[in-house]
Coordinates of C-alpha atoms in Angstrom, one line a residue:
X1 CA 0.0 0.0 0.0
X2 CA 1.2 3.6 -0.6
X3 CA 2.4 5.6 2.4
X4 CA -0.6 7.4 4.0
X5 CA -0.9 11.1 3.3
X6 CA -2.3 13.5 5.9
X7 CA -6.1 13.9 5.6
X8 CA -7.3 16.8 3.6
X9 CA -9.4 19.4 5.2
X10 CA -13.2 19.2 4.8
X11 CA -14.4 21.2 1.9
X12 CA -16.5 24.2 3.0
X13 CA -20.1 24.2 1.8
X14 CA -19.5 27.3 -0.3
X15 CA -16.8 25.4 -2.3
X16 CA -19.3 22.6 -2.8
X17 CA -21.8 24.9 -4.3
X18 CA -24.4 24.4 -1.5
X19 CA -24.0 27.7 0.4
X20 CA -24.6 31.3 -0.5
X21 CA -21.4 33.1 -1.3
X22 CA -20.2 35.6 1.3
X23 CA -21.6 39.0 0.9
X24 CA -19.6 41.9 -0.5
X25 CA -19.4 43.3 3.0
X26 CA -17.6 40.1 4.1
X27 CA -20.4 38.6 6.2
X28 CA -20.4 34.9 6.8
X29 CA -22.3 32.7 4.4
X30 CA -25.1 30.7 5.7
X31 CA -25.1 27.1 4.4
X32 CA -28.4 25.5 3.5
X33 CA -28.5 21.9 4.6
X34 CA -29.2 19.3 2.0
X35 CA -32.3 17.1 2.3
X36 CA -31.6 14.2 4.6
X37 CA -28.2 15.6 5.8
X38 CA -27.1 14.9 9.4
X39 CA -26.4 17.8 11.7
X40 CA -22.9 19.2 11.2
X41 CA -22.4 17.2 8.0
X42 CA -21.0 19.0 4.9
X43 CA -23.6 18.9 2.2
X44 CA -22.9 17.2 -1.1
X45 CA -21.5 19.2 -4.0
X46 CA -23.8 20.2 -6.8
X47 CA -20.8 20.3 -9.1
X48 CA -20.3 16.5 -9.3
X49 CA -22.5 16.1 -12.4
X50 CA -20.1 18.2 -14.4
X51 CA -16.9 16.2 -14.4
X52 CA -14.6 15.5 -17.3
X53 CA -15.1 12.3 -19.1
X54 CA -13.2 9.1 -19.2
X55 CA -14.4 7.8 -22.6
X56 CA -17.5 6.1 -21.2
X57 CA -20.9 6.9 -22.6
X58 CA -23.0 8.7 -20.0
X59 CA -26.2 9.0 -21.9
X60 CA -28.1 7.1 -19.2
X61 CA -28.6 8.7 -15.9
X62 CA -26.3 11.7 -16.4
X63 CA -28.9 14.5 -16.4
X64 CA -31.3 13.7 -13.6
X65 CA -29.1 13.4 -10.5
X66 CA -28.0 16.8 -9.1
X67 CA -28.6 19.1 -6.2
X68 CA -28.3 16.1 -3.8
X69 CA -30.8 13.9 -5.6
X70 CA -30.0 10.8 -7.7
X71 CA -31.7 10.2 -11.0
X72 CA -33.8 7.5 -9.4
X73 CA -34.8 9.7 -6.4
X74 CA -32.3 8.3 -3.9
X75 CA -30.9 11.2 -1.8
X76 CA -27.2 11.9 -1.6
X77 CA -27.8 13.5 1.8
X78 CA -27.1 10.1 3.5
X79 CA -23.9 9.5 1.5
X80 CA -21.6 11.2 4.1
X81 CA -19.2 11.8 1.2
X82 CA -17.7 14.6 -0.8
X83 CA -16.5 13.9 -4.3
X84 CA -15.7 16.8 -6.6
X85 CA -13.4 15.4 -9.2
X86 CA -11.6 12.3 -10.6
X87 CA -8.7 11.8 -12.8
X88 CA -8.3 9.8 -16.0
X89 CA -6.2 9.9 -19.2
X90 CA -9.1 11.0 -21.3
X91 CA -10.0 13.9 -19.1
X92 CA -9.4 16.5 -21.9
X93 CA -11.3 14.7 -24.6
X94 CA -14.7 16.2 -23.7
X95 CA -16.4 12.9 -23.1
X96 CA -18.7 11.8 -20.3
X97 CA -17.3 12.5 -16.8
X98 CA -16.1 9.7 -14.6
X99 CA -18.7 8.6 -12.1
X100 CA -17.9 6.9 -8.9
X101 CA -20.5 4.7 -7.0
X102 CA -19.9 4.6 -3.3
X103 CA -21.7 1.7 -1.5
X104 CA -21.8 2.1 2.3
X105 CA -24.4 2.1 5.1
X106 CA -22.6 3.6 8.1
X107 CA -25.3 5.7 9.9
X108 CA -22.7 7.6 11.9
X109 CA -21.3 9.2 8.8
X110 CA -17.7 8.1 9.7
X111 CA -16.9 7.5 6.0
X112 CA -15.6 10.7 4.5
X113 CA -14.6 10.4 0.8
X114 CA -12.4 13.5 0.3
X115 CA -12.5 15.9 -2.5
X116 CA -10.9 14.8 -5.8
X117 CA -9.9 16.6 -8.9
X118 CA -8.9 15.1 -12.2
X119 CA -5.8 16.1 -14.1
X120 CA -7.8 18.9 -15.8
X121 CA -9.0 20.2 -12.4
X122 CA -12.6 19.3 -13.0
X123 CA -14.8 17.4 -10.6
X124 CA -16.1 13.9 -11.0
X125 CA -19.6 12.7 -10.2
X126 CA -20.6 10.5 -7.3
X127 CA -23.5 8.3 -6.5
X128 CA -24.0 6.8 -3.1
X129 CA -26.0 3.7 -2.2
X130 CA -26.8 2.5 1.3
X131 CA -27.5 -1.1 0.2
X132 CA -27.2 -3.4 -2.8
X133 CA -30.8 -2.7 -3.9
X134 CA -30.0 1.0 -4.3
X135 CA -26.6 0.1 -5.8
X136 CA -28.2 -2.0 -8.5
X137 CA -30.6 0.9 -9.4
X138 CA -27.7 3.4 -9.6
X139 CA -25.3 1.2 -11.5
X140 CA -25.8 2.8 -15.0
X141 CA -23.4 2.6 -17.9
X142 CA -21.6 5.8 -17.0
X143 CA -20.3 4.4 -13.7
X144 CA -16.7 3.3 -14.1
X145 CA -15.6 2.6 -10.5
X146 CA -17.2 1.3 -7.4
X147 CA -16.0 2.0 -3.9
X148 CA -17.4 -0.7 -1.6
X149 CA -17.2 -0.6 2.2
X150 CA -16.5 -4.2 3.2
X151 CA -18.4 -3.5 6.5
X152 CA -21.6 -3.3 4.4
X153 CA -24.3 -5.6 5.7
X154 CA -26.9 -7.5 3.7
X155 CA -29.2 -4.4 3.7
X156 CA -32.4 -6.3 3.8
X157 CA -31.4 -8.9 1.2
X158 CA -31.8 -12.5 2.3
X159 CA -28.4 -14.1 2.8
X160 CA -28.5 -17.8 3.5
X161 CA -26.3 -20.9 3.1
X162 CA -22.6 -20.5 2.6
X163 CA -22.9 -16.7 2.1
X164 CA -24.3 -16.2 5.6
X165 CA -20.8 -16.9 7.0
X166 CA -18.8 -15.3 4.2
X167 CA -17.3 -12.0 5.1
X168 CA -16.9 -11.1 1.5
X169 CA -20.4 -12.1 0.4
X170 CA -21.3 -8.5 -0.4
X171 CA -18.2 -8.0 -2.5
X172 CA -18.9 -11.2 -4.4
X173 CA -22.4 -10.0 -5.1
X174 CA -21.2 -6.6 -6.4
X175 CA -18.6 -8.3 -8.6
X176 CA -21.4 -10.5 -10.1
X177 CA -23.6 -7.4 -10.4
X178 CA -20.9 -5.3 -12.1
X179 CA -18.5 -7.6 -13.9
X180 CA -17.3 -4.8 -16.2
X181 CA -16.6 -2.2 -13.5
X182 CA -13.5 -1.5 -11.4
X183 CA -14.1 -2.2 -7.7
X184 CA -12.2 -0.7 -4.8
X185 CA -12.6 -2.4 -1.4
X186 CA -12.7 -0.2 1.8
X187 CA -11.7 -1.8 5.1
X188 CA -10.3 -1.0 8.5
X189 CA -6.5 -0.5 8.8
X190 CA -6.3 -3.5 11.2
X191 CA -7.9 -5.7 8.7
X192 CA -5.4 -5.7 5.9
X193 CA -5.7 -9.5 5.5
X194 CA -9.4 -9.0 4.6
X195 CA -8.5 -6.4 2.0
X196 CA -5.9 -8.7 0.4
X197 CA -8.5 -11.4 0.3
X198 CA -10.9 -8.9 -1.4
X199 CA -8.3 -8.4 -4.2
X200 CA -7.9 -12.1 -4.5
X201 CA -11.6 -12.5 -5.0
X202 CA -11.8 -9.9 -7.7
X203 CA -11.4 -6.3 -6.5
X204 CA -8.8 -4.1 -8.2
X205 CA -7.4 -2.7 -4.9
X206 CA -8.2 -2.1 -1.3
X207 CA -8.0 1.0 0.9
X208 CA -8.0 1.7 4.6
X209 CA -11.0 3.7 5.8
X210 CA -9.1 5.7 8.4
X211 CA -6.3 6.6 5.9
X212 CA -8.6 7.8 3.1
X213 CA -7.4 11.1 1.6
X214 CA -7.7 12.7 -1.8
X215 CA -4.3 11.9 -3.1
X216 CA -4.5 8.2 -2.2
X217 CA -8.1 7.8 -3.4
X218 CA -7.4 9.6 -6.6
X219 CA -4.4 7.4 -7.4
X220 CA -6.4 4.3 -6.4
X221 CA -9.3 5.2 -8.7
X222 CA -6.9 5.8 -11.6
X223 CA -5.2 2.5 -10.9
X224 CA -8.4 0.5 -10.5
X225 CA -10.0 1.8 -13.7
X226 CA -6.9 1.3 -15.8
X227 CA -6.2 -2.2 -14.3
X228 CA -9.8 -3.2 -15.0
X229 CA -9.5 -2.0 -18.6
X230 CA -6.2 -3.9 -18.9
X231 CA -7.6 -7.1 -17.4
X232 CA -10.6 -6.8 -19.7
X233 CA -8.4 -6.3 -22.7
X234 CA -6.2 -9.2 -21.7
X235 CA -9.2 -11.4 -21.2
X236 CA -10.6 -10.5 -24.6
X237 CA -7.2 -11.1 -26.2
X238 CA -7.0 -14.5 -24.5
X239 CA -10.5 -15.4 -25.6
X240 CA -9.7 -14.3 -29.1
X241 CA -6.6 -16.5 -29.2
X242 CA -8.5 -19.4 -27.9
X243 CA -11.2 -18.9 -30.5
X244 CA -8.6 -18.6 -33.2
X245 CA -6.9 -21.8 -32.0
X246 CA -10.2 -23.6 -31.9
X247 CA -11.1 -22.4 -35.4
X248 CA -7.6 -23.4 -36.6
X249 CA -8.1 -26.9 -35.2
X250 CA -11.5 -27.1 -36.8
X251 CA -10.3 -25.9 -40.2
X252 CA -7.4 -28.2 -40.1
X253 CA -9.7 -31.0 -39.3
X254 CA -11.9 -30.1 -42.3
X255 CA -8.9 -30.4 -44.7
X256 CA -8.8 -33.8 -46.2
X257 CA -6.5 -36.7 -45.4
X258 CA -5.9 -38.7 -48.6
X259 CA -7.0 -42.4 -48.5
X260 CA -4.3 -44.0 -50.7
X261 CA -3.4 -47.1 -48.7
X262 CA -2.2 -49.8 -51.0
X263 CA -1.4 -47.4 -53.9
X264 CA 2.0 -46.8 -55.3
X265 CA 1.1 -43.2 -56.2
X266 CA 2.8 -40.3 -54.3
X267 CA 0.6 -37.5 -53.0
X268 CA 1.3 -33.8 -52.3
X269 CA -0.9 -30.8 -51.8
X270 CA -0.6 -27.1 -51.2
X271 CA -3.4 -24.9 -49.9
X272 CA -3.6 -21.2 -49.4
X273 CA -6.9 -19.4 -48.6
X274 CA -7.5 -15.9 -49.9
X275 CA -9.1 -14.7 -46.7
X276 CA -6.8 -13.0 -44.2
X277 CA -6.0 -15.1 -41.1
X278 CA -8.0 -18.1 -42.4
X279 CA -7.0 -21.7 -42.9
X280 CA -9.9 -22.7 -45.1
X281 CA -11.3 -21.1 -48.2
X282 CA -13.8 -21.9 -51.0
X283 CA -11.3 -24.3 -52.7
X284 CA -11.5 -28.0 -51.9
X285 CA -9.8 -31.2 -52.9
X286 CA -9.6 -34.9 -52.0
X287 CA -8.1 -38.2 -53.0
X288 CA -9.3 -41.7 -52.3
X289 CA -8.6 -45.2 -53.4
X290 CA -11.6 -47.6 -53.9
X291 CA -11.4 -51.3 -53.2
X292 CA -10.9 -52.1 -56.9
X293 CA -7.6 -50.2 -56.9
X294 CA -8.8 -47.1 -58.7
X295 CA -7.4 -43.9 -57.4
X296 CA -9.9 -41.0 -57.6
X297 CA -8.7 -37.4 -57.3
X298 CA -10.8 -34.2 -57.2
X299 CA -10.3 -30.5 -56.9
X300 CA -13.0 -27.8 -56.9
X301 CA -13.7 -24.1 -56.3
X302 CA -16.8 -22.5 -54.9
X303 CA -17.3 -18.9 -56.2
X304 CA -16.5 -16.4 -53.5
X305 CA -14.0 -16.3 -50.6
X306 CA -16.0 -16.1 -47.3
X307 CA -16.7 -18.6 -44.6
X308 CA -20.0 -19.6 -46.2
X309 CA -18.2 -20.6 -49.4
X310 CA -15.6 -22.5 -47.3
X311 CA -18.4 -24.4 -45.5
X312 CA -20.1 -25.2 -48.8
X313 CA -16.7 -26.5 -50.2
X314 CA -16.3 -28.8 -47.2
X315 CA -19.8 -30.1 -47.8
X316 CA -19.1 -30.8 -51.4
X317 CA -15.8 -32.5 -50.6
X318 CA -17.4 -34.8 -48.1
X319 CA -20.3 -35.6 -50.4
X320 CA -17.8 -36.4 -53.2
X321 CA -15.8 -38.8 -51.0
X322 CA -19.0 -40.5 -49.8
X323 CA -20.4 -40.9 -53.4
X324 CA -17.0 -42.1 -54.7
X325 CA -16.7 -44.7 -52.1
X326 CA -20.3 -45.7 -52.8
X327 CA -19.2 -46.5 -56.4
X328 CA -20.4 -43.4 -58.3
X329 CA -18.2 -41.9 -61.0
X330 CA -18.3 -39.4 -63.9
X331 CA -21.6 -37.9 -64.9
X332 CA -23.6 -39.7 -62.3
X333 CA -21.4 -38.4 -59.5
X334 CA -21.4 -34.8 -60.8
X335 CA -25.1 -34.8 -61.2
X336 CA -25.6 -35.8 -57.6
X337 CA -23.1 -33.2 -56.4
X338 CA -25.1 -30.6 -58.3
X339 CA -28.2 -31.6 -56.3
X340 CA -26.2 -31.2 -53.1
X341 CA -25.0 -27.8 -54.2
X342 CA -28.5 -26.6 -55.1
X343 CA -29.8 -27.6 -51.7
X344 CA -27.0 -26.2 -49.6
X345 CA -26.2 -22.9 -51.3
X346 CA -27.6 -19.6 -49.9
X347 CA -28.8 -18.3 -53.3
X348 CA -29.1 -19.4 -56.9
X349 CA -26.0 -17.4 -58.0
X350 CA -23.6 -19.7 -56.1
X351 CA -21.8 -22.2 -58.3
X352 CA -18.7 -24.4 -58.1
X353 CA -16.2 -25.6 -60.7
X354 CA -14.8 -29.1 -60.4
X355 CA -12.3 -31.5 -61.9
X356 CA -12.3 -35.2 -61.3
X357 CA -9.8 -37.8 -62.3
X358 CA -10.1 -41.6 -61.8
X359 CA -6.8 -43.4 -62.4
X360 CA -7.0 -47.1 -63.4
X361 CA -5.4 -49.6 -61.1
X362 CA -2.4 -50.1 -63.5
X363 CA -1.8 -46.3 -63.4
X364 CA -1.4 -46.0 -67.2
X365 CA -4.8 -44.3 -68.0
X366 CA -7.4 -42.2 -66.4
X367 CA -10.9 -40.8 -66.9
X368 CA -11.3 -37.0 -66.8
X369 CA -14.4 -34.9 -66.1
X370 CA -14.3 -31.1 -66.1
X371 CA -17.2 -29.0 -64.8
X372 CA -16.1 -25.5 -65.8
X373 CA -12.7 -26.1 -64.3
X374 CA -9.2 -25.7 -65.7
X375 CA -7.6 -28.9 -67.2
X376 CA -4.9 -30.6 -65.2
X377 CA -1.2 -30.4 -66.1
X378 CA 0.7 -33.6 -66.8
X379 CA 4.5 -33.9 -67.0
X380 CA 6.3 -37.0 -68.3
X381 CA 10.0 -37.8 -68.8
X382 CA 11.4 -37.2 -72.3
X383 CA 14.0 -39.5 -73.8
X384 CA 16.6 -38.3 -76.2
X385 CA 15.9 -39.3 -79.8
X386 CA 17.8 -42.2 -81.1
X387 CA 19.5 -40.1 -83.7
X388 CA 21.0 -37.8 -81.0
X389 CA 22.6 -40.6 -79.0
X390 CA 25.9 -40.4 -80.9
X391 CA 26.2 -36.8 -80.0
X392 CA 24.7 -36.9 -76.5
X393 CA 26.2 -40.3 -75.5
X394 CA 24.7 -42.8 -73.1
X395 CA 24.8 -43.3 -69.4
X396 CA 26.6 -46.1 -67.5
X397 CA 23.8 -48.7 -68.0
X398 CA 23.5 -48.1 -71.7
X399 CA 20.2 -46.1 -71.7
X400 CA 19.9 -42.8 -73.3
X401 CA 20.0 -39.7 -71.0
X402 CA 16.8 -38.0 -69.9
X403 CA 15.8 -34.6 -71.1
X404 CA 13.8 -32.3 -68.9
X405 CA 10.2 -33.6 -68.4
X406 CA 7.6 -32.5 -70.9
X407 CA 4.7 -30.6 -69.3
X408 CA 1.4 -30.0 -71.0
X409 CA -2.3 -29.7 -70.3
X410 CA -4.6 -32.7 -70.6
X411 CA -7.3 -32.3 -73.3
X412 CA -10.1 -30.0 -72.1
X413 CA -12.5 -30.1 -74.9
X414 CA -16.1 -31.3 -74.4
X415 CA -16.1 -30.4 -70.7
X416 CA -19.4 -29.6 -68.9
X417 CA -20.6 -26.4 -67.1
X418 CA -19.9 -25.5 -63.5
X419 CA -22.1 -27.1 -60.9
X420 CA -25.2 -25.1 -60.2
X421 CA -25.4 -23.1 -63.4
X422 CA -27.6 -25.3 -65.6
X423 CA -30.3 -27.7 -64.6
X424 CA -30.1 -31.2 -66.0
X425 CA -26.5 -30.6 -67.3
X426 CA -24.2 -33.4 -68.4
X427 CA -20.5 -33.9 -67.9
X428 CA -18.9 -36.3 -70.3
X429 CA -16.0 -38.5 -69.1
X430 CA -12.9 -38.5 -71.3
X431 CA -10.4 -41.3 -71.4
X432 CA -6.7 -40.1 -71.4
X433 CA -3.4 -42.0 -71.6
X434 CA -0.9 -41.3 -68.9
X435 CA 2.0 -43.6 -69.6
X436 CA 4.3 -45.5 -67.3
X437 CA 5.8 -42.6 -65.4
X438 CA 4.1 -39.2 -65.0
X439 CA 3.2 -36.4 -62.6
X440 CA -0.4 -35.0 -62.6
X441 CA -1.1 -31.6 -61.2
X442 CA -4.6 -30.4 -60.4
X443 CA -5.1 -26.8 -59.4
X444 CA -7.7 -24.1 -58.9
X445 CA -7.8 -20.8 -60.9
X446 CA -6.3 -18.9 -58.0
X447 CA -2.9 -20.1 -59.2
X448 CA -3.4 -18.8 -62.8
X449 CA -5.4 -15.6 -62.3
X450 CA -2.6 -13.6 -60.5
X451 CA -1.0 -10.8 -62.5
X452 CA 2.4 -10.9 -64.0
X453 CA 3.4 -7.3 -63.4
X454 CA 1.9 -3.9 -62.9
X455 CA -0.3 -4.3 -66.0
X456 CA -3.5 -6.2 -66.6
X457 CA -1.8 -9.3 -68.0
X458 CA -2.4 -12.5 -65.9
X459 CA -0.4 -15.6 -65.6
X460 CA -3.0 -17.8 -67.3
X461 CA -2.7 -21.5 -68.1
X462 CA 0.1 -21.0 -70.7
X463 CA 2.2 -19.0 -68.3
X464 CA 1.7 -21.6 -65.6
X465 CA 2.8 -24.4 -68.0
X466 CA 6.0 -22.4 -68.9
X467 CA 6.6 -21.7 -65.2
X468 CA 6.3 -25.4 -64.2
X469 CA 8.5 -26.5 -67.1
X470 CA 11.3 -24.2 -65.8
X471 CA 10.9 -25.6 -62.3
X472 CA 10.9 -29.2 -63.5
X473 CA 14.1 -28.4 -65.4
X474 CA 15.6 -27.3 -62.1
X475 CA 14.9 -30.7 -60.7
X476 CA 11.9 -29.7 -58.4
X477 CA 9.4 -32.4 -57.6
X478 CA 6.6 -33.2 -55.2
X479 CA 6.2 -30.7 -52.3
X480 CA 9.1 -28.6 -53.6
X481 CA 7.5 -28.2 -57.0
X482 CA 4.2 -27.1 -55.5
X483 CA 5.8 -24.7 -53.1
X484 CA 7.9 -23.1 -55.9
X485 CA 4.8 -22.8 -58.2
X486 CA 2.7 -21.0 -55.6
X487 CA 5.5 -18.8 -54.4
X488 CA 6.5 -17.7 -58.0
X489 CA 2.8 -17.0 -58.9
X490 CA 2.6 -14.8 -55.8
X491 CA 5.9 -13.0 -56.6
X492 CA 4.8 -12.4 -60.2
X493 CA 1.5 -10.9 -58.8
X494 CA 3.6 -8.5 -56.7
X495 CA 2.1 -9.7 -53.4
X496 CA -0.3 -12.2 -51.9
X497 CA -2.8 -13.8 -54.3
X498 CA -6.3 -12.5 -53.6
X499 CA -8.1 -15.8 -54.6
X500 CA -7.9 -19.1 -52.8
X501 CA -5.2 -21.4 -54.2
X502 CA -5.3 -25.2 -54.0
X503 CA -2.8 -27.5 -55.9
X504 CA -2.8 -31.3 -55.8
X505 CA 0.0 -33.5 -57.2
X506 CA 0.0 -37.2 -57.9
X507 CA 3.2 -38.9 -59.1
X508 CA 3.8 -42.3 -60.5
X509 CA 7.3 -43.6 -60.8
X510 CA 7.9 -46.6 -63.1

């Protein structure tokens, strides 16, 4: 506790605005007692409704309590307190004045809250309640701090059970009543342990009743209000972090885990949502292997970038996996997915593009369906022509050396429309030859729609093919290839890509 400061003198009535000013002839001023005031008691100040604000809105209850009467009719004459100012960092901002609520019921009037002035020299406002019922009525939004006398009794409220023997029952009730307010506990100097326990329960600080003076109380109010704000900000930050962690765990759980057990294909994926601080966007992908050995891969894109689009993408992905494992494929599967989309979307303008590939068990051929989606890119090794071997030479085992892989788009003619655009649409399945060794990359348009400079030119599919060819020539494969592709597309764009980006890679090594 800070060292006690000598008690300030009582404020004369004329300073509190309740007495007539001295006459010009120097005669004494006659003070008019306030309603309900005890004999010899200094009347409450009428200037306490004109304090300087602390940034708290005081629209409620700020105009009706003055001249010793609260806005709900409770008299301040029984308050036994003078408060004529409070301090706060926002005192010069012209906002609502700081309001202090004093809760005490000492009929002898021993509690004397000294005069306080804020850093601007302006008074604060005070409300005084003699019991919790009055306190609840006076606790409006413009009250920022509560001064509670721990000697307060139940004040007519029924107290039973464990609270009957709890010395801090009133404090706990006030903390429940005013969870957003700073609370100062007032106790006797010989009862410091009780004050410390009050802080442990939830008060911001405690003061000794017989050491109460303006400097100490002013500092305590400042500290209590700021500490409460700091605690509230810290709690909200912690809650925000916990929600972010929970959302992150949820979103990670919604990203797919490929089901490729028993397959020789290698899988890699890269995902980057366009939304800031999000893990999941409107793009979605999945890969599963059915009991007959066929590997099914899918990638899709719901139009838009918000959480609703992300949720719809998850629904479509889960539906695709369930339908695929149930044996549906090609047009039948996409027709069913369109029904799911039509039932789950918020409005008729929402659509989704989709690319599905089903790879035969031998890995040499695949079926391709496109629903308004860019065609996949396939890269295959290129052998040196036989006529060049005399110039190029052969390796140690007598096979011609390998040239950089050849990268090209799979055929994309005769694709169908995006899901959700046309009723009763059809999506033809095209058979494509893959070969013995290949790498198949499925992607969403977020990868190809980024710009390639300050102009309006975009990367496009041709630019992406050239980019991947260069990266393959550098020996990049798998995760490294996907990371390089996404990073280069971002660099060419001059910053983060605004659209969601999903890239999936399947490799077969002979």
